Short mmCIF file of C-alpha atoms in Angstrom, two decimals:
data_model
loop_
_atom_site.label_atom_id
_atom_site.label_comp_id
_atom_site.label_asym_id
_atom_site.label_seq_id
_atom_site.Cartn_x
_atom_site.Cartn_y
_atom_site.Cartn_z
CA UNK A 1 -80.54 81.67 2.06
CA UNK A 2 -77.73 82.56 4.24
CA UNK A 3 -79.00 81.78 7.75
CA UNK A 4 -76.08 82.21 9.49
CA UNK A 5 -75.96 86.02 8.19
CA UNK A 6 -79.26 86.75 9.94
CA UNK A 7 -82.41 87.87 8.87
CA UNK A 8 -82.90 89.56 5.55
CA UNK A 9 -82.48 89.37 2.13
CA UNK A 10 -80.93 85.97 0.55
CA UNK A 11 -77.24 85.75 1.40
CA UNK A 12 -75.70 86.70 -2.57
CA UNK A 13 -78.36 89.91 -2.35
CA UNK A 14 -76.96 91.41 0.71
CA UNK A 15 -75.42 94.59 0.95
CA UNK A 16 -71.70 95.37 0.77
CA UNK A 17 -70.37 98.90 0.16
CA UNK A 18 -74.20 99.59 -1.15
CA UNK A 19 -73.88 96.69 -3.65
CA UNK A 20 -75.38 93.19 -3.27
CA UNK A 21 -72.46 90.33 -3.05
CA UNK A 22 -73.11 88.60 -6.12
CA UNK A 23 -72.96 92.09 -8.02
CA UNK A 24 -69.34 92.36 -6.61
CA UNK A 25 -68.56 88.47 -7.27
CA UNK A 26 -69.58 88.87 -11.10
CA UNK A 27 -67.73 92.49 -11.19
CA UNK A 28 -64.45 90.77 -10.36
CA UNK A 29 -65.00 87.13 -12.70
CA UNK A 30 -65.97 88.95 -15.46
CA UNK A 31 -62.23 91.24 -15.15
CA UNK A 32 -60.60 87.82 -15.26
CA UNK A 33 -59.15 87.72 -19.25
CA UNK A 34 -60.28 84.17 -19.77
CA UNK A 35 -63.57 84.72 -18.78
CA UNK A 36 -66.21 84.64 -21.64
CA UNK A 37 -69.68 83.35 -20.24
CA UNK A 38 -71.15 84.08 -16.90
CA UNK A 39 -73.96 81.53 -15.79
CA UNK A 40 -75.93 82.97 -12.69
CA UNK A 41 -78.29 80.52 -10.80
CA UNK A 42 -80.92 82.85 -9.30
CA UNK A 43 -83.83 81.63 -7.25
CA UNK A 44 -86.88 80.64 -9.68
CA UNK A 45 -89.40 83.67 -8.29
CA UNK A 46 -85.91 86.46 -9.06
CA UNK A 47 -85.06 85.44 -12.17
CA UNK A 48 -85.92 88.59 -13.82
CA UNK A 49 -84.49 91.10 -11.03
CA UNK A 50 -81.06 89.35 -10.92
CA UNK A 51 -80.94 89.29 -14.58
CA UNK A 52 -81.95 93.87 -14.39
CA UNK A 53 -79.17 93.87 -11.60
CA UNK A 54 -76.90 92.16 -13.20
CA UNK A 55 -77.48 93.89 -16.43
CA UNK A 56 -74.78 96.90 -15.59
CA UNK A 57 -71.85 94.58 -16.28
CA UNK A 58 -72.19 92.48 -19.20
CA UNK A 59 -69.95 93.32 -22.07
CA UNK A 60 -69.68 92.25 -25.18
CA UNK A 61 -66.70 90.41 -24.17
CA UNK A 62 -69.06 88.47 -21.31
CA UNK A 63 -72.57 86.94 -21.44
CA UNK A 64 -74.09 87.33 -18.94
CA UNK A 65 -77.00 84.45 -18.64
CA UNK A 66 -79.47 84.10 -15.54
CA UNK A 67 -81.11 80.71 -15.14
CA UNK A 68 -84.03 79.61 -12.33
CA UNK A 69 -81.70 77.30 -9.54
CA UNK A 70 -83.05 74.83 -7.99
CA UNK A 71 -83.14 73.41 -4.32
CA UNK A 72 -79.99 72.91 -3.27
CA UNK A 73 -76.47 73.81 -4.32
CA UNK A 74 -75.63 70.81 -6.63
CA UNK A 75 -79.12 71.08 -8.17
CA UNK A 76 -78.58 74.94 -9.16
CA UNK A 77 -75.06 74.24 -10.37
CA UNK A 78 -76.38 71.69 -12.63
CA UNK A 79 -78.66 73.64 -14.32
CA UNK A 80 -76.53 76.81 -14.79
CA UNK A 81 -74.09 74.05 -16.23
CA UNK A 82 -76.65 72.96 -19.22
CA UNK A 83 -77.16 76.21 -19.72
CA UNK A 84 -73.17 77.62 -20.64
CA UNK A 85 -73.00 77.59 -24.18
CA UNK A 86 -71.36 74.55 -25.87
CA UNK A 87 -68.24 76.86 -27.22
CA UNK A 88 -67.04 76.76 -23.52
CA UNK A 89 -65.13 73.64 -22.56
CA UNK A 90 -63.64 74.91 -19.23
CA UNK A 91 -66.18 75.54 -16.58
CA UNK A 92 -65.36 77.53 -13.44
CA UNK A 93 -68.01 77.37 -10.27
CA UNK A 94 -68.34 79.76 -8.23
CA UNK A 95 -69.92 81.10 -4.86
CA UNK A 96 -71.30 84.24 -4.59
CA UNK A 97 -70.43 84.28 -1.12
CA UNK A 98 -66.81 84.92 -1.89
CA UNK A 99 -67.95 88.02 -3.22
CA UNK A 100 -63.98 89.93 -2.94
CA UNK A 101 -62.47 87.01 -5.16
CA UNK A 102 -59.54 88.41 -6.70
CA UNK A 103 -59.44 88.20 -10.81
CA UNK A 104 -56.19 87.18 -10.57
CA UNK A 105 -57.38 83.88 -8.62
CA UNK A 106 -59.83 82.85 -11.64
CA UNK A 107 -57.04 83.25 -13.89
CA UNK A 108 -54.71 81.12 -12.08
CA UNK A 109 -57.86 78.36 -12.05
CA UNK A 110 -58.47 78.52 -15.53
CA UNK A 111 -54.63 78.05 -16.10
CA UNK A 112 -54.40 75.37 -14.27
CA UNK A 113 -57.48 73.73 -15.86
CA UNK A 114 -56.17 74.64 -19.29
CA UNK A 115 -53.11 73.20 -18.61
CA UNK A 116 -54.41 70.15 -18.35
CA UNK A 117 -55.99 69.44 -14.90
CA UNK A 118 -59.86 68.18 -14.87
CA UNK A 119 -60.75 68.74 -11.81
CA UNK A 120 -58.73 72.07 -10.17
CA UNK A 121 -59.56 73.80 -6.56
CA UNK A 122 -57.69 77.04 -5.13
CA UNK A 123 -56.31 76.27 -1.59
CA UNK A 124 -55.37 77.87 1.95
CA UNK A 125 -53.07 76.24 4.48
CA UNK A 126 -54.94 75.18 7.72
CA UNK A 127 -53.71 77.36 10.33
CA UNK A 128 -55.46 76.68 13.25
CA UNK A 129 -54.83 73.24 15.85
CA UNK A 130 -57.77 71.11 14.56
CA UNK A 131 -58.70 68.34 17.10
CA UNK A 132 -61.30 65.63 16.44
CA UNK A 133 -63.99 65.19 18.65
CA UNK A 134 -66.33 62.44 20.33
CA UNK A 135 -70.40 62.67 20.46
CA UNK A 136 -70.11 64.06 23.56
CA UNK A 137 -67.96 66.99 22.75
CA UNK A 138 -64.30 64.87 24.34
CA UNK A 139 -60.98 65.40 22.35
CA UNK A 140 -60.26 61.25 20.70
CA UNK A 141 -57.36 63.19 18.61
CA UNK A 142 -55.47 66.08 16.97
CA UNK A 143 -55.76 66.16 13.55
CA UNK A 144 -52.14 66.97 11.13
CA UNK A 145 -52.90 70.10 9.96
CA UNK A 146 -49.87 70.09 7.67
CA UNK A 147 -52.10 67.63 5.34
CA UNK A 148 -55.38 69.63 5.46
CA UNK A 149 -56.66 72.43 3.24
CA UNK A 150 -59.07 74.61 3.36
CA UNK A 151 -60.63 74.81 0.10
CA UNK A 152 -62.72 78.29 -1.92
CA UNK A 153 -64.12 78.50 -5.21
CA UNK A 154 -63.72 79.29 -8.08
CA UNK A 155 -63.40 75.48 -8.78
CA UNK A 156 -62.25 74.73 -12.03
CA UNK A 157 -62.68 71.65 -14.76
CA UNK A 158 -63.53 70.63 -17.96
CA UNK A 159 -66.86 70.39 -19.11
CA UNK A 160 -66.77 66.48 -19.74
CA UNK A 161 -65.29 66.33 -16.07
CA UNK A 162 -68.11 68.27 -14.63
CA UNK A 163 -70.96 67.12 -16.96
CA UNK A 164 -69.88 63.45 -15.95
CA UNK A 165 -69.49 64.25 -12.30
CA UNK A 166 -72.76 65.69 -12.22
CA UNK A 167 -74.60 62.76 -14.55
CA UNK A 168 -72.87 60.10 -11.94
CA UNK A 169 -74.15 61.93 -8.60
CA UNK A 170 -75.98 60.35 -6.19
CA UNK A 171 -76.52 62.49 -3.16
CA UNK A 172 -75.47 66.36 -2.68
CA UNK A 173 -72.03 67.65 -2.13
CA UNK A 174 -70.94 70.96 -0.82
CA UNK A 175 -68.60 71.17 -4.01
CA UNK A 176 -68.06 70.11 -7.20
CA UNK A 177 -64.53 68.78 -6.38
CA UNK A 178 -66.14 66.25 -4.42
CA UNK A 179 -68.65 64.72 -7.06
CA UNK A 180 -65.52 64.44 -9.24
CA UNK A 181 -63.44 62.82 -6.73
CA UNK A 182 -66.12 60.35 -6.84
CA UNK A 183 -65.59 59.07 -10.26
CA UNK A 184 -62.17 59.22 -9.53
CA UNK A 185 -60.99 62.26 -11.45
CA UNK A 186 -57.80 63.56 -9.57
CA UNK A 187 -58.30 67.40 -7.78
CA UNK A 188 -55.14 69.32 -8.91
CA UNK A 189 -55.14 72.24 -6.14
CA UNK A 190 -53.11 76.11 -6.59
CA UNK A 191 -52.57 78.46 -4.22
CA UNK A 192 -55.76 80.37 -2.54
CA UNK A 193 -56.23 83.91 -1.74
CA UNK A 194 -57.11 85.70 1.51
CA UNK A 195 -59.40 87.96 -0.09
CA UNK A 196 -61.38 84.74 -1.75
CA UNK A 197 -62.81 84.18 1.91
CA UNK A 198 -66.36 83.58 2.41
CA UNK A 199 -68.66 85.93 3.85
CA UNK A 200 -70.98 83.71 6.29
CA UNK A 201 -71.66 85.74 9.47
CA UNK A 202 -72.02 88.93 10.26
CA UNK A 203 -68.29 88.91 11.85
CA UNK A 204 -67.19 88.11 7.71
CA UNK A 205 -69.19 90.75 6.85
CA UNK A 206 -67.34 93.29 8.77
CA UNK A 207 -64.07 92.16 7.93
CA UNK A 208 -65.26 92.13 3.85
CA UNK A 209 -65.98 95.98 4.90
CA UNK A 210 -62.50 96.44 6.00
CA UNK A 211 -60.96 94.48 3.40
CA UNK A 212 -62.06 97.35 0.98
#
């Protein structure tokens, strides 16, 4: 719903450049070569607008499907999963959020995945001091940032990686990479990009603007 963006429309329908965010997130996956099915999870009562919206860019290189999501994020990526057509064994997730991902980046995913990787995520050096803190708000520690990552999407696997993750879940995750950590599927990671950065607040908002 996108909360932290303020009141308005859900966060993937809001405006950028006169053009909702998922609108520019499909644009740029479905320039990416080895892209040849997009799955959109749409809320259940937008189905059919999405689907009109969306309509512009599919190709006859790209499907372009629309599926009802469900309540959270794990429960709408399952069911755009069982939806991708069965010809597709590498399956990229996305977040409409990071609406400015280059097409370049999904290449370098799918790459990665097709080079044998189940489980792949793109990556950005953690540049700022992280400290960990009590309760109470008290520094107990500095964290090495030289180990930590700071992870976007598109998140790449195979199907039976994903399929399996998803079958073995037990509560929600904020990413895939994390259900298939938990059946103890290794997460390869490649280089991120600046432009893949999520657009949250208002203040990512502005710099998206700018970034055009």
């Amino acid at each position: 719903m996108g909360v932290r963006l303020g009141p308005g429309a859900p966060k993937a329908l809001r405006l950028l450049r006169g053009e909702p965010l998922l609108v520019h997130a499909v644009r740029r996956v479905a320039a990416a070569p080895s892209v040849g099915c997009i799955v959109v999870a749409a809320p259940a009562d937008a189905v059919d607008d999405v689907a009109a919206m969306l309509r512009p860019l599919s190709s006859p290189d790209v499907r372009l499907l629309v599926v009802a999501g469900g309540a959270s994020r794990q429960a709408s990526v399952a069911l755009a999963l069982a939806a991708v057509p069965e010809e597709f064994g590498i399956i990229l997730v996305h977040d409409a959020a990071r609406a400015l991902t280059p097409p370049e980046l999904v290449e370098t995913v799918a790459a990665a995945v097709r080079g044998g990787h189940g489980a792949v995520i793109p990556v950005l050096a953690v540049v700022d001091t992280i400290k960990q803190v009590d309760n109470s708000g008290i520094v107990v520690g500095t964290v090495d940032r030289s180990v930590l990552r700071a992870v976007q999407t598109p998140q790449g696997f195979s199907r039976t990686v994903l399929t399996s993750a998803h079958a073995a879940a037990v509560d929600d995750h904020t990413d895939d990479a994390g259900l298939a950590e938990k059946i103890g599927v290794p997460v390869h990671t490649v280089p991120g990009a600046e432009a893949a950065m999520k657009i949250t607040r208002p203040f990512d908002l502005a710099v998206a603007e700018l970034l055009f």
